[in-house]
């Protein structure tokens, strides 16, 4: 006579492989089709960009058009020597690694701390920082008329400085 089914304190027993995940083949086939379609679409976009002579930028990693502004030059000089000779109190557990505010040069937009000014300046020019501040990282090409206006302005400013001396 066969033994009655065994039971445990946690409920009825099942096979020793009941903990394994069961795969839904239809769901994964659908995901594979969607992935292949996305790859095909990206390939077509890359090809169109190459034909038109521009750089392909995937839209999934960057904000939609209009959300970013073109990169411009800094309005003021970068003063990395402002804190020389100053004492700053830093909490004991602050800035493990680069995240958070700690001793060194701090970027408030990216919440990163750098130990020397070269790393800090490299970060300010990096794509990560430009996207965090809402810039594209691409510089708009100036027209001839804009260059002439700028040169005229620089010439007038230099003459005014000479008169002021």
JSON list of C-alpha atoms in Angstrom, two decimals:
[
{"chain": "A", "resi": 1, "resn": "UNK", "atom": "CA", "xyz": [0.00, 0.00, 0.00]},
{"chain": "A", "resi": 2, "resn": "UNK", "atom": "CA", "xyz": [1.46, 3.40, -0.97]},
{"chain": "A", "resi": 3, "resn": "UNK", "atom": "CA", "xyz": [2.50, 5.84, 1.71]},
{"chain": "A", "resi": 4, "resn": "UNK", "atom": "CA", "xyz": [0.18, 8.80, 2.30]},
{"chain": "A", "resi": 5, "resn": "UNK", "atom": "CA", "xyz": [1.48, 12.14, 1.00]},
{"chain": "A", "resi": 6, "resn": "UNK", "atom": "CA", "xyz": [3.93, 13.72, 3.41]},
{"chain": "A", "resi": 7, "resn": "UNK", "atom": "CA", "xyz": [3.08, 17.05, 4.96]},
{"chain": "A", "resi": 8, "resn": "UNK", "atom": "CA", "xyz": [5.23, 19.48, 6.81]},
{"chain": "A", "resi": 9, "resn": "UNK", "atom": "CA", "xyz": [4.71, 22.26, 9.30]},
{"chain": "A", "resi": 10, "resn": "UNK", "atom": "CA", "xyz": [4.76, 24.75, 6.42]},
{"chain": "A", "resi": 11, "resn": "UNK", "atom": "CA", "xyz": [2.05, 23.16, 4.35]},
{"chain": "A", "resi": 12, "resn": "UNK", "atom": "CA", "xyz": [1.91, 20.45, 1.73]},
{"chain": "A", "resi": 13, "resn": "UNK", "atom": "CA", "xyz": [5.24, 19.44, 0.27]},
{"chain": "A", "resi": 14, "resn": "UNK", "atom": "CA", "xyz": [5.99, 19.83, -3.39]},
{"chain": "A", "resi": 15, "resn": "UNK", "atom": "CA", "xyz": [8.86, 18.76, -5.59]},
{"chain": "A", "resi": 16, "resn": "UNK", "atom": "CA", "xyz": [12.40, 19.87, -4.81]},
{"chain": "A", "resi": 17, "resn": "UNK", "atom": "CA", "xyz": [12.41, 22.21, -7.83]},
{"chain": "A", "resi": 18, "resn": "UNK", "atom": "CA", "xyz": [9.24, 24.15, -7.03]},
{"chain": "A", "resi": 19, "resn": "UNK", "atom": "CA", "xyz": [11.29, 27.20, -6.03]},
{"chain": "A", "resi": 20, "resn": "UNK", "atom": "CA", "xyz": [12.50, 27.76, -9.57]},
{"chain": "A", "resi": 21, "resn": "UNK", "atom": "CA", "xyz": [10.97, 30.47, -11.69]},
{"chain": "A", "resi": 22, "resn": "UNK", "atom": "CA", "xyz": [8.66, 29.32, -14.45]},
{"chain": "A", "resi": 23, "resn": "UNK", "atom": "CA", "xyz": [9.28, 31.14, -17.73]},
{"chain": "A", "resi": 24, "resn": "UNK", "atom": "CA", "xyz": [6.49, 32.44, -19.90]},
{"chain": "A", "resi": 25, "resn": "UNK", "atom": "CA", "xyz": [7.78, 31.83, -23.41]},
{"chain": "A", "resi": 26, "resn": "UNK", "atom": "CA", "xyz": [5.16, 34.06, -25.06]},
{"chain": "A", "resi": 27, "resn": "UNK", "atom": "CA", "xyz": [6.09, 37.02, -22.85]},
{"chain": "A", "resi": 28, "resn": "UNK", "atom": "CA", "xyz": [9.79, 36.68, -23.61]},
{"chain": "A", "resi": 29, "resn": "UNK", "atom": "CA", "xyz": [9.15, 36.20, -27.32]},
{"chain": "A", "resi": 30, "resn": "UNK", "atom": "CA", "xyz": [7.19, 39.46, -27.26]},
{"chain": "A", "resi": 31, "resn": "UNK", "atom": "CA", "xyz": [10.05, 41.22, -25.42]},
{"chain": "A", "resi": 32, "resn": "UNK", "atom": "CA", "xyz": [12.56, 39.88, -27.97]},
{"chain": "A", "resi": 33, "resn": "UNK", "atom": "CA", "xyz": [10.43, 41.19, -30.85]},
{"chain": "A", "resi": 34, "resn": "UNK", "atom": "CA", "xyz": [10.18, 44.62, -29.21]},
{"chain": "A", "resi": 35, "resn": "UNK", "atom": "CA", "xyz": [13.95, 44.70, -28.66]},
{"chain": "A", "resi": 36, "resn": "UNK", "atom": "CA", "xyz": [14.66, 43.72, -32.27]},
{"chain": "A", "resi": 37, "resn": "UNK", "atom": "CA", "xyz": [12.25, 46.38, -33.53]},
{"chain": "A", "resi": 38, "resn": "UNK", "atom": "CA", "xyz": [13.97, 49.02, -31.36]},
{"chain": "A", "resi": 39, "resn": "UNK", "atom": "CA", "xyz": [17.40, 47.95, -32.67]},
{"chain": "A", "resi": 40, "resn": "UNK", "atom": "CA", "xyz": [16.12, 48.12, -36.25]},
{"chain": "A", "resi": 41, "resn": "UNK", "atom": "CA", "xyz": [14.67, 51.59, -35.63]},
{"chain": "A", "resi": 42, "resn": "UNK", "atom": "CA", "xyz": [17.95, 52.79, -34.09]},
{"chain": "A", "resi": 43, "resn": "UNK", "atom": "CA", "xyz": [19.89, 51.41, -37.06]},
{"chain": "A", "resi": 44, "resn": "UNK", "atom": "CA", "xyz": [17.64, 53.30, -39.45]},
{"chain": "A", "resi": 45, "resn": "UNK", "atom": "CA", "xyz": [18.10, 56.52, -37.44]},
{"chain": "A", "resi": 46, "resn": "UNK", "atom": "CA", "xyz": [21.89, 56.07, -37.41]},
{"chain": "A", "resi": 47, "resn": "UNK", "atom": "CA", "xyz": [21.87, 55.52, -41.18]},
{"chain": "A", "resi": 48, "resn": "UNK", "atom": "CA", "xyz": [19.74, 58.64, -41.78]},
{"chain": "A", "resi": 49, "resn": "UNK", "atom": "CA", "xyz": [22.03, 60.71, -39.54]},
{"chain": "A", "resi": 50, "resn": "UNK", "atom": "CA", "xyz": [25.10, 59.46, -41.40]},
{"chain": "A", "resi": 51, "resn": "UNK", "atom": "CA", "xyz": [23.55, 60.32, -44.77]},
{"chain": "A", "resi": 52, "resn": "UNK", "atom": "CA", "xyz": [22.67, 63.82, -43.63]},
{"chain": "A", "resi": 53, "resn": "UNK", "atom": "CA", "xyz": [26.17, 64.33, -42.18]},
{"chain": "A", "resi": 54, "resn": "UNK", "atom": "CA", "xyz": [25.20, 64.84, -38.55]},
{"chain": "A", "resi": 55, "resn": "UNK", "atom": "CA", "xyz": [26.02, 63.01, -35.35]},
{"chain": "A", "resi": 56, "resn": "UNK", "atom": "CA", "xyz": [23.52, 60.41, -34.10]},
{"chain": "A", "resi": 57, "resn": "UNK", "atom": "CA", "xyz": [22.40, 61.02, -30.51]},
{"chain": "A", "resi": 58, "resn": "UNK", "atom": "CA", "xyz": [20.13, 58.37, -28.98]},
{"chain": "A", "resi": 59, "resn": "UNK", "atom": "CA", "xyz": [17.05, 60.02, -27.54]},
{"chain": "A", "resi": 60, "resn": "UNK", "atom": "CA", "xyz": [16.68, 57.56, -24.65]},
{"chain": "A", "resi": 61, "resn": "UNK", "atom": "CA", "xyz": [19.79, 58.89, -22.89]},
{"chain": "A", "resi": 62, "resn": "UNK", "atom": "CA", "xyz": [19.23, 62.57, -23.47]},
{"chain": "A", "resi": 63, "resn": "UNK", "atom": "CA", "xyz": [16.21, 64.76, -22.74]},
{"chain": "A", "resi": 64, "resn": "UNK", "atom": "CA", "xyz": [13.87, 65.55, -25.63]},
{"chain": "A", "resi": 65, "resn": "UNK", "atom": "CA", "xyz": [14.66, 68.40, -27.99]},
{"chain": "A", "resi": 66, "resn": "UNK", "atom": "CA", "xyz": [14.10, 71.84, -26.52]},
{"chain": "A", "resi": 67, "resn": "UNK", "atom": "CA", "xyz": [14.83, 70.75, -22.95]},
{"chain": "A", "resi": 68, "resn": "UNK", "atom": "CA", "xyz": [18.54, 71.51, -23.30]},
{"chain": "A", "resi": 69, "resn": "UNK", "atom": "CA", "xyz": [20.21, 74.74, -24.33]},
{"chain": "A", "resi": 70, "resn": "UNK", "atom": "CA", "xyz": [23.38, 75.05, -26.40]},
{"chain": "A", "resi": 71, "resn": "UNK", "atom": "CA", "xyz": [26.61, 75.18, -24.44]},
{"chain": "A", "resi": 72, "resn": "UNK", "atom": "CA", "xyz": [27.96, 78.68, -23.92]},
{"chain": "A", "resi": 73, "resn": "UNK", "atom": "CA", "xyz": [31.16, 80.07, -22.50]},
{"chain": "A", "resi": 74, "resn": "UNK", "atom": "CA", "xyz": [31.32, 80.87, -18.80]},
{"chain": "A", "resi": 75, "resn": "UNK", "atom": "CA", "xyz": [30.06, 84.33, -17.89]},
{"chain": "A", "resi": 76, "resn": "UNK", "atom": "CA", "xyz": [32.75, 84.77, -15.21]},
{"chain": "A", "resi": 77, "resn": "UNK", "atom": "CA", "xyz": [36.22, 83.41, -14.58]},
{"chain": "A", "resi": 78, "resn": "UNK", "atom": "CA", "xyz": [36.45, 80.22, -12.59]},
{"chain": "A", "resi": 79, "resn": "UNK", "atom": "CA", "xyz": [37.96, 81.12, -9.20]},
{"chain": "A", "resi": 80, "resn": "UNK", "atom": "CA", "xyz": [39.54, 77.96, -7.80]},
{"chain": "A", "resi": 81, "resn": "UNK", "atom": "CA", "xyz": [41.83, 79.90, -5.46]},
{"chain": "A", "resi": 82, "resn": "UNK", "atom": "CA", "xyz": [39.05, 81.54, -3.43]},
{"chain": "A", "resi": 83, "resn": "UNK", "atom": "CA", "xyz": [39.29, 79.05, -0.56]},
{"chain": "A", "resi": 84, "resn": "UNK", "atom": "CA", "xyz": [43.07, 78.99, -0.18]},
{"chain": "A", "resi": 85, "resn": "UNK", "atom": "CA", "xyz": [44.05, 79.49, 3.46]},
{"chain": "A", "resi": 86, "resn": "UNK", "atom": "CA", "xyz": [40.48, 79.07, 4.73]},
{"chain": "A", "resi": 87, "resn": "UNK", "atom": "CA", "xyz": [39.50, 76.46, 7.29]},
{"chain": "A", "resi": 88, "resn": "UNK", "atom": "CA", "xyz": [36.36, 74.44, 6.64]},
{"chain": "A", "resi": 89, "resn": "UNK", "atom": "CA", "xyz": [34.74, 72.03, 9.07]},
{"chain": "A", "resi": 90, "resn": "UNK", "atom": "CA", "xyz": [33.71, 68.78, 7.42]},
{"chain": "A", "resi": 91, "resn": "UNK", "atom": "CA", "xyz": [31.54, 66.17, 9.21]},
{"chain": "A", "resi": 92, "resn": "UNK", "atom": "CA", "xyz": [33.27, 62.87, 10.01]},
{"chain": "A", "resi": 93, "resn": "UNK", "atom": "CA", "xyz": [31.34, 60.65, 7.58]},
{"chain": "A", "resi": 94, "resn": "UNK", "atom": "CA", "xyz": [31.01, 63.19, 4.81]},
{"chain": "A", "resi": 95, "resn": "UNK", "atom": "CA", "xyz": [31.85, 62.42, 1.23]},
{"chain": "A", "resi": 96, "resn": "UNK", "atom": "CA", "xyz": [32.79, 58.79, 1.13]},
{"chain": "A", "resi": 97, "resn": "UNK", "atom": "CA", "xyz": [34.09, 58.65, -2.41]},
{"chain": "A", "resi": 98, "resn": "UNK", "atom": "CA", "xyz": [33.00, 61.56, -4.58]},
{"chain": "A", "resi": 99, "resn": "UNK", "atom": "CA", "xyz": [29.31, 61.73, -3.62]},
{"chain": "A", "resi": 100, "resn": "UNK", "atom": "CA", "xyz": [28.21, 64.48, -1.27]},
{"chain": "A", "resi": 101, "resn": "UNK", "atom": "CA", "xyz": [29.82, 67.55, 0.18]},
{"chain": "A", "resi": 102, "resn": "UNK", "atom": "CA", "xyz": [33.24, 67.05, 1.67]},
{"chain": "A", "resi": 103, "resn": "UNK", "atom": "CA", "xyz": [36.73, 68.51, 1.73]},
{"chain": "A", "resi": 104, "resn": "UNK", "atom": "CA", "xyz": [37.70, 69.84, -1.66]},
{"chain": "A", "resi": 105, "resn": "UNK", "atom": "CA", "xyz": [35.94, 71.40, -4.64]},
{"chain": "A", "resi": 106, "resn": "UNK", "atom": "CA", "xyz": [32.18, 70.79, -4.60]},
{"chain": "A", "resi": 107, "resn": "UNK", "atom": "CA", "xyz": [29.81, 70.76, -7.59]},
{"chain": "A", "resi": 108, "resn": "UNK", "atom": "CA", "xyz": [26.32, 71.52, -6.31]},
{"chain": "A", "resi": 109, "resn": "UNK", "atom": "CA", "xyz": [24.62, 70.55, -9.58]},
{"chain": "A", "resi": 110, "resn": "UNK", "atom": "CA", "xyz": [26.01, 67.00, -9.61]},
{"chain": "A", "resi": 111, "resn": "UNK", "atom": "CA", "xyz": [26.55, 66.60, -5.81]},
{"chain": "A", "resi": 112, "resn": "UNK", "atom": "CA", "xyz": [30.20, 65.60, -6.31]},
{"chain": "A", "resi": 113, "resn": "UNK", "atom": "CA", "xyz": [33.38, 66.58, -4.47]},
{"chain": "A", "resi": 114, "resn": "UNK", "atom": "CA", "xyz": [36.81, 66.70, -6.11]},
{"chain": "A", "resi": 115, "resn": "UNK", "atom": "CA", "xyz": [40.14, 66.72, -4.31]},
{"chain": "A", "resi": 116, "resn": "UNK", "atom": "CA", "xyz": [42.03, 68.93, -6.76]},
{"chain": "A", "resi": 117, "resn": "UNK", "atom": "CA", "xyz": [41.16, 71.75, -9.12]},
{"chain": "A", "resi": 118, "resn": "UNK", "atom": "CA", "xyz": [42.16, 69.87, -12.30]},
{"chain": "A", "resi": 119, "resn": "UNK", "atom": "CA", "xyz": [39.57, 67.16, -11.64]},
{"chain": "A", "resi": 120, "resn": "UNK", "atom": "CA", "xyz": [37.03, 69.86, -10.82]},
{"chain": "A", "resi": 121, "resn": "UNK", "atom": "CA", "xyz": [37.65, 71.79, -14.06]},
{"chain": "A", "resi": 122, "resn": "UNK", "atom": "CA", "xyz": [37.54, 68.55, -16.08]},
{"chain": "A", "resi": 123, "resn": "UNK", "atom": "CA", "xyz": [34.21, 67.76, -14.44]},
{"chain": "A", "resi": 124, "resn": "UNK", "atom": "CA", "xyz": [32.81, 71.22, -15.25]},
{"chain": "A", "resi": 125, "resn": "UNK", "atom": "CA", "xyz": [33.56, 70.56, -18.93]},
{"chain": "A", "resi": 126, "resn": "UNK", "atom": "CA", "xyz": [32.27, 66.96, -18.87]},
{"chain": "A", "resi": 127, "resn": "UNK", "atom": "CA", "xyz": [29.08, 65.77, -20.52]},
{"chain": "A", "resi": 128, "resn": "UNK", "atom": "CA", "xyz": [27.70, 64.61, -17.15]},
{"chain": "A", "resi": 129, "resn": "UNK", "atom": "CA", "xyz": [27.90, 68.14, -15.72]},
{"chain": "A", "resi": 130, "resn": "UNK", "atom": "CA", "xyz": [26.62, 69.84, -18.87]},
{"chain": "A", "resi": 131, "resn": "UNK", "atom": "CA", "xyz": [23.52, 67.62, -18.96]},
{"chain": "A", "resi": 132, "resn": "UNK", "atom": "CA", "xyz": [22.97, 68.17, -15.21]},
{"chain": "A", "resi": 133, "resn": "UNK", "atom": "CA", "xyz": [23.01, 71.94, -15.80]},
{"chain": "A", "resi": 134, "resn": "UNK", "atom": "CA", "xyz": [20.69, 71.71, -18.82]},
{"chain": "A", "resi": 135, "resn": "UNK", "atom": "CA", "xyz": [23.21, 72.13, -21.64]},
{"chain": "A", "resi": 136, "resn": "UNK", "atom": "CA", "xyz": [23.70, 69.94, -24.69]},
{"chain": "A", "resi": 137, "resn": "UNK", "atom": "CA", "xyz": [27.48, 69.89, -24.78]},
{"chain": "A", "resi": 138, "resn": "UNK", "atom": "CA", "xyz": [27.40, 71.00, -28.40]},
{"chain": "A", "resi": 139, "resn": "UNK", "atom": "CA", "xyz": [28.54, 74.52, -29.24]},
{"chain": "A", "resi": 140, "resn": "UNK", "atom": "CA", "xyz": [26.49, 76.49, -31.76]},
{"chain": "A", "resi": 141, "resn": "UNK", "atom": "CA", "xyz": [28.52, 77.69, -34.71]},
{"chain": "A", "resi": 142, "resn": "UNK", "atom": "CA", "xyz": [28.70, 81.49, -34.87]},
{"chain": "A", "resi": 143, "resn": "UNK", "atom": "CA", "xyz": [27.75, 83.32, -38.02]},
{"chain": "A", "resi": 144, "resn": "UNK", "atom": "CA", "xyz": [30.14, 85.76, -39.70]},
{"chain": "A", "resi": 145, "resn": "UNK", "atom": "CA", "xyz": [28.01, 88.74, -38.66]},
{"chain": "A", "resi": 146, "resn": "UNK", "atom": "CA", "xyz": [28.09, 87.67, -34.98]},
{"chain": "A", "resi": 147, "resn": "UNK", "atom": "CA", "xyz": [31.88, 87.37, -35.11]},
{"chain": "A", "resi": 148, "resn": "UNK", "atom": "CA", "xyz": [32.18, 90.88, -36.60]},
{"chain": "A", "resi": 149, "resn": "UNK", "atom": "CA", "xyz": [29.90, 92.30, -33.89]},
{"chain": "A", "resi": 150, "resn": "UNK", "atom": "CA", "xyz": [31.94, 90.61, -31.16]},
{"chain": "A", "resi": 151, "resn": "UNK", "atom": "CA", "xyz": [35.25, 91.85, -32.57]},
{"chain": "A", "resi": 152, "resn": "UNK", "atom": "CA", "xyz": [33.83, 95.38, -32.79]},
{"chain": "A", "resi": 153, "resn": "UNK", "atom": "CA", "xyz": [32.66, 95.19, -29.17]},
{"chain": "A", "resi": 154, "resn": "UNK", "atom": "CA", "xyz": [36.09, 93.95, -28.03]},
{"chain": "A", "resi": 155, "resn": "UNK", "atom": "CA", "xyz": [37.77, 96.79, -29.94]},
{"chain": "A", "resi": 156, "resn": "UNK", "atom": "CA", "xyz": [35.49, 99.40, -28.33]},
{"chain": "A", "resi": 157, "resn": "UNK", "atom": "CA", "xyz": [36.09, 97.91, -24.87]},
{"chain": "A", "resi": 158, "resn": "UNK", "atom": "CA", "xyz": [39.87, 97.97, -25.35]},
{"chain": "A", "resi": 159, "resn": "UNK", "atom": "CA", "xyz": [39.72, 101.63, -26.45]},
{"chain": "A", "resi": 160, "resn": "UNK", "atom": "CA", "xyz": [37.63, 102.53, -23.40]},
{"chain": "A", "resi": 161, "resn": "UNK", "atom": "CA", "xyz": [40.15, 100.83, -21.12]},
{"chain": "A", "resi": 162, "resn": "UNK", "atom": "CA", "xyz": [43.00, 102.77, -22.73]},
{"chain": "A", "resi": 163, "resn": "UNK", "atom": "CA", "xyz": [41.12, 106.06, -22.21]},
{"chain": "A", "resi": 164, "resn": "UNK", "atom": "CA", "xyz": [40.44, 105.15, -18.59]},
{"chain": "A", "resi": 165, "resn": "UNK", "atom": "CA", "xyz": [44.13, 104.53, -17.77]}
]
